[in-house]
Each structure stands twice: as C-alpha cells, then as structure tokens.
Amino acid sequence: MKNDSFQKIVKDIKSFLELEKEAGLNEAILKPVIKHVAKAVSSKEPHPVEEACPIKDKGEALEQLKASVLNCTECALSKSRRNPVFGEGNPDADLMFIGEAPGLQEDIQARPFVGKAGTLLTKIIEAMGLKREDVYIGNCLKCRPPQNRNPLPSEIVACREFFMKQIKIINPRLICCLGKFASQTVLMSEESISRLRGKFYNFENIKVMPTFHPAYLLRNPQEKRLVWDDMKKVRDFLKERS
Ligand code: SF4
C-alpha cells in the first residue's frame, strides 16, 4: 500500500468516526469500525513505515518526526493540550515502553511519564538493571485527553501513524506496552490487559510484552508482583539475545 493511499484511508476513517461521534453514537457502536481499521492497517501489505528508506540517522529522523507532532492539529486534542509529548530516550534503545497518553504533569512538562506513575516506571526500569536513559519511552497519543479521559477511537487512529513511525525509527528489539490502551492499540486486539499481559507477541518483527500501567499499580499495589514477573521475562529476553 502506498503512503498516499494509506493516508487517504486514515483520513476517510477519521472523517467517518467524527461524523458518527457527532451523531451521538458511542464507542461500543463504533467497535465494528475499529475492527475495520485494525484489518486495514494490519493487512499483509507493508505498512507505509516499512516502505521508508533505511534510517541512517535515527536522532535526525526523530527530530523531524517530532517537528510534525509539535505542529499537529489532526485531532481535537490539539485544541486542549498545553504541549504535545513526543517521547524521549535512547534512539538506539533495545527496549521501548509505550503508554496510553500524557497526563497532567506530562502535558505541563512536555515529557512522558514524569508524574507519580513515571517515578514508578523509572523504579521498574532500574530494578531491571537499566537506566531510564537506556530505554525509549513514549505514548500512543501525543496529546493529553482532557481530564485524562480515555482516548477516543478517532484520536487513536489520528495519532497512530506517529507512533508507528517512531517505532520504525527506533526499531527496538522489544516493546513493553503499559496498560490496556497501549496493548490493544499496538496488538490490534480487544482482549483485556489481564488476558494479554505476561506473554510475548510479535509486531512488525518486534517482540511485544503487555503489562499493567504504572498508574494502575499505584491504585493496586498488590499487582506489582505480576508486573515484576513480566519485567523479568523482558530482562531475560534482552539478555539472552544480547
Ligand atoms: S493526539 Fe496526535 S493526532 Fe491528535 S493532535 Fe496530538 S499529535 Fe496530532
């Protein structure tokens, strides 16, 4: 599929979703549409990001992509955000963490995972024997949903191309999806995070490990043990193949 064809499909779907939203239909009714999106973007044809030229300078490629995100007005979140939050970390990272969307502190500081959940994520990374600057951290959505509400399907579709390109540039060996939305968005799945977590999946020849979001762990500290089990699998995978 050529890049311009893909762009057209995404724009058509976005327009359709916006119309449906205006008509008062809720997300449950829109689920079949999301399935359609999933089918379209996960077809066997190469995704546009796969057709891109080999990336010689990851830092420069990320800067160019970041400039697009900073100027993006593709969805309504551009009106309510303080700052888009592109992501940060080592462009050559083996391990990439992907969360849902920026929260209040992230929106203010224009950095991912800097609130309480971010502090916990940093501790998890350090418990694995890594430093925060060794990995890359980003979100599916680059702009904060008002009052931290759940992302709308139309927003996920609108922003998907950015994080797909981000993944392609960084090309990590393993992506750890934090929470339901990141896991479902990357894996194109409607399974609950409880069912998805703790197992390896493949995405564009990259291993994926879904686990609980650190914000969930702050509310449910008894689940930290499960996340630590998942992180040990991630750590062992990276060590075995280093
Ligand atoms: S959330 Fe993504 S698509 Fe929407 S305005 Fe921000 S960068 Fe653009």
PDB file of C-alpha atoms and ligand atoms in Angstrom:
ATOM      1  CA  MET A   1       0.000   0.000   0.000  1.00  0.00           C
ATOM      2  CA  LYS A   2       1.443   3.372  -0.977  1.00  0.00           C
ATOM      3  CA  ASN A   3       1.802   6.067   1.618  1.00  0.00           C
ATOM      4  CA  ASP A   4      -0.730   8.422  -0.007  1.00  0.00           C
ATOM      5  CA  SER A   5      -3.321   5.592  -0.266  1.00  0.00           C
ATOM      6  CA  PHE A   6      -2.840   4.819   3.405  1.00  0.00           C
ATOM      7  CA  GLN A   7      -3.169   8.490   4.329  1.00  0.00           C
ATOM      8  CA  LYS A   8      -6.408   8.658   2.366  1.00  0.00           C
ATOM      9  CA  ILE A   9      -7.837   5.591   4.152  1.00  0.00           C
ATOM     10  CA  VAL A  10      -6.915   7.029   7.543  1.00  0.00           C
ATOM     11  CA  LYS A  11      -8.452  10.420   6.672  1.00  0.00           C
ATOM     12  CA  ASP A  12     -11.649   8.751   5.375  1.00  0.00           C
ATOM     13  CA  ILE A  13     -11.953   6.676   8.538  1.00  0.00           C
ATOM     14  CA  LYS A  14     -11.317   9.708  10.727  1.00  0.00           C
ATOM     15  CA  SER A  15     -13.992  11.726   8.919  1.00  0.00           C
ATOM     16  CA  PHE A  16     -16.419   8.835   9.314  1.00  0.00           C
ATOM     17  CA  LEU A  17     -15.661   8.476  13.018  1.00  0.00           C
ATOM     18  CA  GLU A  18     -16.114  12.196  13.602  1.00  0.00           C
ATOM     19  CA  LEU A  19     -19.488  12.085  11.826  1.00  0.00           C
ATOM     20  CA  GLU A  20     -20.566   9.117  13.923  1.00  0.00           C
ATOM     21  CA  LYS A  21     -19.456  10.882  17.086  1.00  0.00           C
ATOM     22  CA  GLU A  22     -21.417  13.990  16.171  1.00  0.00           C
ATOM     23  CA  ALA A  23     -24.428  11.778  15.551  1.00  0.00           C
ATOM     24  CA  GLY A  24     -24.221  10.697  19.188  1.00  0.00           C
ATOM     25  CA  LEU A  25     -23.033   7.131  18.705  1.00  0.00           C
ATOM     26  CA  ASN A  26     -20.902   5.720  21.456  1.00  0.00           C
ATOM     27  CA  GLU A  27     -17.679   3.726  21.365  1.00  0.00           C
ATOM     28  CA  ALA A  28     -19.446   0.370  21.673  1.00  0.00           C
ATOM     29  CA  ILE A  29     -21.337   1.084  18.478  1.00  0.00           C
ATOM     30  CA  LEU A  30     -18.097   2.160  16.838  1.00  0.00           C
ATOM     31  CA  LYS A  31     -16.331  -1.116  17.671  1.00  0.00           C
ATOM     32  CA  PRO A  32     -17.007  -2.648  14.247  1.00  0.00           C
ATOM     33  CA  VAL A  33     -15.373   0.411  12.721  1.00  0.00           C
ATOM     34  CA  ILE A  34     -12.315  -0.101  14.881  1.00  0.00           C
ATOM     35  CA  LYS A  35     -12.198  -3.695  13.724  1.00  0.00           C
ATOM     36  CA  HIS A  36     -12.269  -2.380  10.165  1.00  0.00           C
ATOM     37  CA  VAL A  37      -9.373  -0.042  10.950  1.00  0.00           C
ATOM     38  CA  ALA A  38      -7.466  -2.921  12.503  1.00  0.00           C
ATOM     39  CA  LYS A  39      -7.997  -5.032   9.419  1.00  0.00           C
ATOM     40  CA  ALA A  40      -6.944  -2.237   7.087  1.00  0.00           C
ATOM     41  CA  VAL A  41      -3.734  -1.358   8.876  1.00  0.00           C
ATOM     42  CA  SER A  42      -2.698  -4.914   9.744  1.00  0.00           C
ATOM     43  CA  SER A  43      -3.184  -6.318   6.238  1.00  0.00           C
ATOM     44  CA  LYS A  44      -0.348  -8.334   4.778  1.00  0.00           C
ATOM     45  CA  GLU A  45       0.650  -5.414   2.607  1.00  0.00           C
ATOM     46  CA  PRO A  46       3.607  -3.495   4.009  1.00  0.00           C
ATOM     47  CA  HIS A  47       2.734  -0.623   6.270  1.00  0.00           C
ATOM     48  CA  PRO A  48       3.980   2.709   4.880  1.00  0.00           C
ATOM     49  CA  VAL A  49       6.564   2.944   7.617  1.00  0.00           C
ATOM     50  CA  GLU A  50       8.092  -0.285   6.305  1.00  0.00           C
ATOM     51  CA  GLU A  51       8.452   1.249   2.871  1.00  0.00           C
ATOM     52  CA  ALA A  52      10.520   4.131   4.167  1.00  0.00           C
ATOM     53  CA  CYS A  53      14.178   4.417   3.215  1.00  0.00           C
ATOM     54  CA  PRO A  54      16.643   2.823   5.631  1.00  0.00           C
ATOM     55  CA  ILE A  55      17.152   5.210   8.538  1.00  0.00           C
ATOM     56  CA  LYS A  56      20.749   6.406   8.633  1.00  0.00           C
ATOM     57  CA  ASP A  57      20.478   8.979  11.408  1.00  0.00           C
ATOM     58  CA  LYS A  58      17.870   7.965  13.997  1.00  0.00           C
ATOM     59  CA  GLY A  59      18.308  11.167  16.016  1.00  0.00           C
ATOM     60  CA  GLU A  60      17.638  13.361  12.994  1.00  0.00           C
ATOM     61  CA  ALA A  61      14.693  11.195  11.862  1.00  0.00           C
ATOM     62  CA  LEU A  62      13.153  11.504  15.344  1.00  0.00           C
ATOM     63  CA  GLU A  63      13.676  15.273  15.346  1.00  0.00           C
ATOM     64  CA  GLN A  64      11.865  15.541  12.011  1.00  0.00           C
ATOM     65  CA  LEU A  65       9.003  13.420  13.277  1.00  0.00           C
ATOM     66  CA  LYS A  66       8.875  15.449  16.493  1.00  0.00           C
ATOM     67  CA  ALA A  67       8.535  18.657  14.464  1.00  0.00           C
ATOM     68  CA  SER A  68       5.462  17.153  12.760  1.00  0.00           C
ATOM     69  CA  VAL A  69       3.959  16.206  16.120  1.00  0.00           C
ATOM     70  CA  LEU A  70       4.571  19.666  17.599  1.00  0.00           C
ATOM     71  CA  ASN A  71       2.636  21.229  14.707  1.00  0.00           C
ATOM     72  CA  CYS A  72      -0.065  18.576  14.512  1.00  0.00           C
ATOM     73  CA  THR A  73      -3.732  19.597  14.512  1.00  0.00           C
ATOM     74  CA  GLU A  74      -5.081  16.298  13.195  1.00  0.00           C
ATOM     75  CA  CYS A  75      -7.457  15.751  16.090  1.00  0.00           C
ATOM     76  CA  ALA A  76      -9.330  17.881  18.625  1.00  0.00           C
ATOM     77  CA  LEU A  77      -6.742  17.228  21.349  1.00  0.00           C
ATOM     78  CA  SER A  78      -4.576  19.852  19.655  1.00  0.00           C
ATOM     79  CA  LYS A  79      -7.012  22.477  21.000  1.00  0.00           C
ATOM     80  CA  SER A  80      -6.940  21.376  24.651  1.00  0.00           C
ATOM     81  CA  ARG A  81      -3.283  20.313  25.081  1.00  0.00           C
ATOM     82  CA  ARG A  82      -0.631  22.548  26.617  1.00  0.00           C
ATOM     83  CA  ASN A  83       2.186  20.661  24.923  1.00  0.00           C
ATOM     84  CA  PRO A  84       2.400  17.640  22.676  1.00  0.00           C
ATOM     85  CA  VAL A  85       4.535  14.959  24.320  1.00  0.00           C
ATOM     86  CA  PHE A  86       6.634  13.297  21.660  1.00  0.00           C
ATOM     87  CA  GLY A  87       8.656  10.832  23.755  1.00  0.00           C
ATOM     88  CA  GLU A  88      12.252  10.622  24.902  1.00  0.00           C
ATOM     89  CA  GLY A  89      15.164   8.306  25.442  1.00  0.00           C
ATOM     90  CA  ASN A  90      17.881   6.440  23.630  1.00  0.00           C
ATOM     91  CA  PRO A  91      17.190   6.387  19.848  1.00  0.00           C
ATOM     92  CA  ASP A  92      19.132   3.081  19.700  1.00  0.00           C
ATOM     93  CA  ALA A  93      17.251   1.528  22.618  1.00  0.00           C
ATOM     94  CA  ASP A  94      16.657  -2.238  22.640  1.00  0.00           C
ATOM     95  CA  LEU A  95      13.653  -1.668  24.884  1.00  0.00           C
ATOM     96  CA  MET A  96      10.816   0.762  24.232  1.00  0.00           C
ATOM     97  CA  PHE A  97       7.952   1.469  26.639  1.00  0.00           C
ATOM     98  CA  ILE A  98       4.650   2.677  25.206  1.00  0.00           C
ATOM     99  CA  GLY A  99       1.909   4.081  27.397  1.00  0.00           C
ATOM    100  CA  GLU A 100      -1.528   5.435  26.682  1.00  0.00           C
ATOM    101  CA  ALA A 101      -1.400   9.241  26.623  1.00  0.00           C
ATOM    102  CA  PRO A 102       0.153  12.160  28.503  1.00  0.00           C
ATOM    103  CA  GLY A 103      -1.318  13.098  31.880  1.00  0.00           C
ATOM    104  CA  LEU A 104      -1.318  16.462  33.628  1.00  0.00           C
ATOM    105  CA  GLN A 105       2.375  16.589  34.533  1.00  0.00           C
ATOM    106  CA  GLU A 106       3.409  15.289  31.124  1.00  0.00           C
ATOM    107  CA  ASP A 107       1.228  17.927  29.448  1.00  0.00           C
ATOM    108  CA  ILE A 108       2.886  20.640  31.544  1.00  0.00           C
ATOM    109  CA  GLN A 109       6.473  19.412  31.188  1.00  0.00           C
ATOM    110  CA  ALA A 110       6.202  18.058  27.600  1.00  0.00           C
ATOM    111  CA  ARG A 111       7.906  14.845  28.750  1.00  0.00           C
ATOM    112  CA  PRO A 112       6.489  11.312  29.018  1.00  0.00           C
ATOM    113  CA  PHE A 113       5.966   9.560  32.370  1.00  0.00           C
ATOM    114  CA  VAL A 114       7.121  12.324  34.725  1.00  0.00           C
ATOM    115  CA  GLY A 115       4.305  12.167  37.307  1.00  0.00           C
ATOM    116  CA  LYS A 116       3.901   9.578  40.072  1.00  0.00           C
ATOM    117  CA  ALA A 117       3.360   6.811  37.528  1.00  0.00           C
ATOM    118  CA  GLY A 118       6.538   7.946  35.781  1.00  0.00           C
ATOM    119  CA  THR A 119       8.506   7.724  39.015  1.00  0.00           C
ATOM    120  CA  LEU A 120       7.273   4.157  39.440  1.00  0.00           C
ATOM    121  CA  LEU A 121       8.174   3.325  35.832  1.00  0.00           C
ATOM    122  CA  THR A 122      11.703   4.655  36.439  1.00  0.00           C
ATOM    123  CA  LYS A 123      11.973   2.387  39.508  1.00  0.00           C
ATOM    124  CA  ILE A 124      10.794  -0.604  37.447  1.00  0.00           C
ATOM    125  CA  ILE A 125      13.406   0.165  34.770  1.00  0.00           C
ATOM    126  CA  GLU A 126      16.132   0.445  37.414  1.00  0.00           C
ATOM    127  CA  ALA A 127      15.019  -2.815  39.055  1.00  0.00           C
ATOM    128  CA  MET A 128      15.714  -4.451  35.684  1.00  0.00           C
ATOM    129  CA  GLY A 129      19.303  -3.236  35.889  1.00  0.00           C
ATOM    130  CA  LEU A 130      18.798  -0.453  33.348  1.00  0.00           C
ATOM    131  CA  LYS A 131      18.721   3.330  33.499  1.00  0.00           C
ATOM    132  CA  ARG A 132      15.862   5.435  32.213  1.00  0.00           C
ATOM    133  CA  GLU A 133      18.165   6.938  29.580  1.00  0.00           C
ATOM    134  CA  ASP A 134      18.952   3.422  28.241  1.00  0.00           C
ATOM    135  CA  VAL A 135      15.377   2.894  27.026  1.00  0.00           C
ATOM    136  CA  TYR A 136      12.905   4.884  24.910  1.00  0.00           C
ATOM    137  CA  ILE A 137       9.589   5.998  26.422  1.00  0.00           C
ATOM    138  CA  GLY A 138       6.546   7.253  24.536  1.00  0.00           C
ATOM    139  CA  ASN A 139       2.779   7.113  24.306  1.00  0.00           C
ATOM    140  CA  CYS A 140       0.217   6.072  21.698  1.00  0.00           C
ATOM    141  CA  LEU A 141      -1.379   9.511  21.877  1.00  0.00           C
ATOM    142  CA  LYS A 142       0.911  12.503  21.796  1.00  0.00           C
ATOM    143  CA  CYS A 143      -1.555  14.967  23.350  1.00  0.00           C
ATOM    144  CA  ARG A 144      -3.376  14.799  26.676  1.00  0.00           C
ATOM    145  CA  PRO A 145      -7.091  13.944  26.623  1.00  0.00           C
ATOM    146  CA  PRO A 146      -8.997  16.464  28.799  1.00  0.00           C
ATOM    147  CA  GLN A 147      -9.321  15.318  32.453  1.00  0.00           C
ATOM    148  CA  ASN A 148      -7.301  12.223  31.495  1.00  0.00           C
ATOM    149  CA  ARG A 149     -10.365  10.628  29.903  1.00  0.00           C
ATOM    150  CA  ASN A 150      -9.923   7.509  27.797  1.00  0.00           C
ATOM    151  CA  PRO A 151      -8.685   8.129  24.258  1.00  0.00           C
ATOM    152  CA  LEU A 152     -11.374   8.134  21.575  1.00  0.00           C
ATOM    153  CA  PRO A 153     -11.017   5.687  18.690  1.00  0.00           C
ATOM    154  CA  SER A 154     -10.766   8.617  16.263  1.00  0.00           C
ATOM    155  CA  GLU A 155      -7.844  10.052  18.269  1.00  0.00           C
ATOM    156  CA  ILE A 156      -6.026   6.718  18.267  1.00  0.00           C
ATOM    157  CA  VAL A 157      -6.479   6.435  14.515  1.00  0.00           C
ATOM    158  CA  ALA A 158      -5.325  10.029  14.011  1.00  0.00           C
ATOM    159  CA  CYS A 159      -2.165   9.564  16.063  1.00  0.00           C
ATOM    160  CA  ARG A 160      -1.319   6.004  15.078  1.00  0.00           C
ATOM    161  CA  GLU A 161       0.942   6.978  12.210  1.00  0.00           C
ATOM    162  CA  PHE A 162       3.195   8.976  14.538  1.00  0.00           C
ATOM    163  CA  PHE A 163       3.913   6.178  16.933  1.00  0.00           C
ATOM    164  CA  MET A 164       4.230   3.665  14.094  1.00  0.00           C
ATOM    165  CA  LYS A 165       6.926   5.851  12.571  1.00  0.00           C
ATOM    166  CA  GLN A 166       8.537   6.327  15.970  1.00  0.00           C
ATOM    167  CA  ILE A 167       8.739   2.553  16.429  1.00  0.00           C
ATOM    168  CA  LYS A 168      10.126   2.134  12.935  1.00  0.00           C
ATOM    169  CA  ILE A 169      12.882   4.691  13.540  1.00  0.00           C
ATOM    170  CA  ILE A 170      13.911   3.322  16.935  1.00  0.00           C
ATOM    171  CA  ASN A 171      13.440  -0.287  15.821  1.00  0.00           C
ATOM    172  CA  PRO A 172      13.734  -1.724  19.345  1.00  0.00           C
ATOM    173  CA  ARG A 173      14.093  -5.442  19.995  1.00  0.00           C
ATOM    174  CA  LEU A 174      11.205  -5.392  22.430  1.00  0.00           C
ATOM    175  CA  ILE A 175       8.230  -3.113  23.080  1.00  0.00           C
ATOM    176  CA  CYS A 176       6.666  -3.152  26.521  1.00  0.00           C
ATOM    177  CA  CYS A 177       3.080  -1.891  26.285  1.00  0.00           C
ATOM    178  CA  LEU A 178       1.890  -0.291  29.504  1.00  0.00           C
ATOM    179  CA  GLY A 179      -1.806  -0.824  30.130  1.00  0.00           C
ATOM    180  CA  LYS A 180      -4.898  -1.705  28.176  1.00  0.00           C
ATOM    181  CA  PHE A 181      -4.940   1.048  25.557  1.00  0.00           C
ATOM    182  CA  ALA A 182      -1.302   0.755  24.520  1.00  0.00           C
ATOM    183  CA  SER A 183      -1.524  -3.040  24.383  1.00  0.00           C
ATOM    184  CA  GLN A 184      -4.776  -3.086  22.438  1.00  0.00           C
ATOM    185  CA  THR A 185      -3.582  -0.373  20.061  1.00  0.00           C
ATOM    186  CA  VAL A 186      -0.242  -1.994  19.254  1.00  0.00           C
ATOM    187  CA  LEU A 187      -1.610  -5.541  19.042  1.00  0.00           C
ATOM    188  CA  MET A 188      -4.908  -4.558  17.373  1.00  0.00           C
ATOM    189  CA  SER A 189      -6.715  -6.588  19.992  1.00  0.00           C
ATOM    190  CA  GLU A 190      -9.857  -6.181  22.055  1.00  0.00           C
ATOM    191  CA  GLU A 191      -8.645  -8.559  24.786  1.00  0.00           C
ATOM    192  CA  SER A 192      -8.410  -7.259  28.324  1.00  0.00           C
ATOM    193  CA  ILE A 193      -4.986  -6.362  29.684  1.00  0.00           C
ATOM    194  CA  SER A 194      -5.394  -9.123  32.284  1.00  0.00           C
ATOM    195  CA  ARG A 195      -5.533 -11.671  29.469  1.00  0.00           C
ATOM    196  CA  LEU A 196      -2.888 -10.030  27.277  1.00  0.00           C
ATOM    197  CA  ARG A 197      -0.211  -9.392  29.897  1.00  0.00           C
ATOM    198  CA  GLY A 198       2.707 -11.647  30.633  1.00  0.00           C
ATOM    199  CA  LYS A 199       3.011 -13.196  27.159  1.00  0.00           C
ATOM    200  CA  PHE A 200       5.208 -12.353  24.195  1.00  0.00           C
ATOM    201  CA  TYR A 201       3.599 -11.244  20.923  1.00  0.00           C
ATOM    202  CA  ASN A 202       5.022 -10.187  17.574  1.00  0.00           C
ATOM    203  CA  PHE A 203       4.528  -6.788  15.998  1.00  0.00           C
ATOM    204  CA  GLU A 204       6.368  -5.905  12.796  1.00  0.00           C
ATOM    205  CA  ASN A 205       9.096  -8.432  13.713  1.00  0.00           C
ATOM    206  CA  ILE A 206       9.477  -6.833  17.142  1.00  0.00           C
ATOM    207  CA  LYS A 207       8.616  -8.730  20.340  1.00  0.00           C
ATOM    208  CA  VAL A 208       5.864  -7.166  22.436  1.00  0.00           C
ATOM    209  CA  MET A 209       5.196  -7.686  26.137  1.00  0.00           C
ATOM    210  CA  PRO A 210       1.979  -6.141  27.506  1.00  0.00           C
ATOM    211  CA  THR A 211       1.817  -5.423  31.204  1.00  0.00           C
ATOM    212  CA  PHE A 212      -0.145  -3.275  33.629  1.00  0.00           C
ATOM    213  CA  HIS A 213       0.215   0.517  33.529  1.00  0.00           C
ATOM    214  CA  PRO A 214       2.201   2.020  36.444  1.00  0.00           C
ATOM    215  CA  ALA A 215      -0.807   4.244  37.260  1.00  0.00           C
ATOM    216  CA  TYR A 216      -2.847   1.063  37.774  1.00  0.00           C
ATOM    217  CA  LEU A 217      -0.130  -0.266  40.082  1.00  0.00           C
ATOM    218  CA  LEU A 218      -0.352   2.893  42.192  1.00  0.00           C
ATOM    219  CA  ARG A 219      -4.024   2.079  42.758  1.00  0.00           C
ATOM    220  CA  ASN A 220      -3.456  -1.688  43.034  1.00  0.00           C
ATOM    221  CA  PRO A 221      -0.007  -2.220  44.586  1.00  0.00           C
ATOM    222  CA  GLN A 222      -0.747  -5.915  45.112  1.00  0.00           C
ATOM    223  CA  GLU A 223      -0.376  -6.352  41.321  1.00  0.00           C
ATOM    224  CA  LYS A 224       3.261  -5.203  41.320  1.00  0.00           C
ATOM    225  CA  ARG A 225       4.360  -8.812  41.645  1.00  0.00           C
ATOM    226  CA  LEU A 226       2.731  -9.669  38.294  1.00  0.00           C
ATOM    227  CA  VAL A 227       4.451  -6.740  36.593  1.00  0.00           C
ATOM    228  CA  TRP A 228       7.759  -7.803  38.067  1.00  0.00           C
ATOM    229  CA  ASP A 229       7.173 -11.304  36.632  1.00  0.00           C
ATOM    230  CA  ASP A 230       6.605  -9.691  33.218  1.00  0.00           C
ATOM    231  CA  MET A 231       9.689  -7.497  33.545  1.00  0.00           C
ATOM    232  CA  LYS A 232      11.864 -10.482  34.404  1.00  0.00           C
ATOM    233  CA  LYS A 233      10.743 -12.090  31.132  1.00  0.00           C
ATOM    234  CA  VAL A 234      11.652  -8.869  29.300  1.00  0.00           C
ATOM    235  CA  ARG A 235      15.035  -8.680  31.037  1.00  0.00           C
ATOM    236  CA  ASP A 236      15.797 -12.339  30.266  1.00  0.00           C
ATOM    237  CA  PHE A 237      14.761 -11.933  26.624  1.00  0.00           C
ATOM    238  CA  LEU A 238      17.075  -8.960  26.179  1.00  0.00           C
ATOM    239  CA  LYS A 239      19.943 -10.725  27.974  1.00  0.00           C
ATOM    240  CA  GLU A 240      19.590 -13.996  26.093  1.00  0.00           C
ATOM    241  CA  ARG A 241      19.831 -12.270  22.749  1.00  0.00           C
ATOM    242  CA  SER A 242      22.464  -9.673  23.561  1.00  0.00           C
TER     243      SER A 242
HETATM  244  S1  SF4 B   1      -3.060  13.499  19.622  1.00  0.00           S
HETATM  245 FE1  SF4 B   1      -1.774  13.003  17.873  1.00  0.00          FE
HETATM  246  S2  SF4 B   1      -3.120  13.312  16.091  1.00  0.00           S
HETATM  247 FE2  SF4 B   1      -4.075  14.387  17.836  1.00  0.00          FE
HETATM  248  S3  SF4 B   1      -3.296  16.492  17.681  1.00  0.00           S
HETATM  249 FE3  SF4 B   1      -1.929  15.372  19.084  1.00  0.00          FE
HETATM  250  S4  SF4 B   1      -0.246  14.665  17.755  1.00  0.00           S
HETATM  251 FE4  SF4 B   1      -1.965  15.216  16.413  1.00  0.00          FE
END
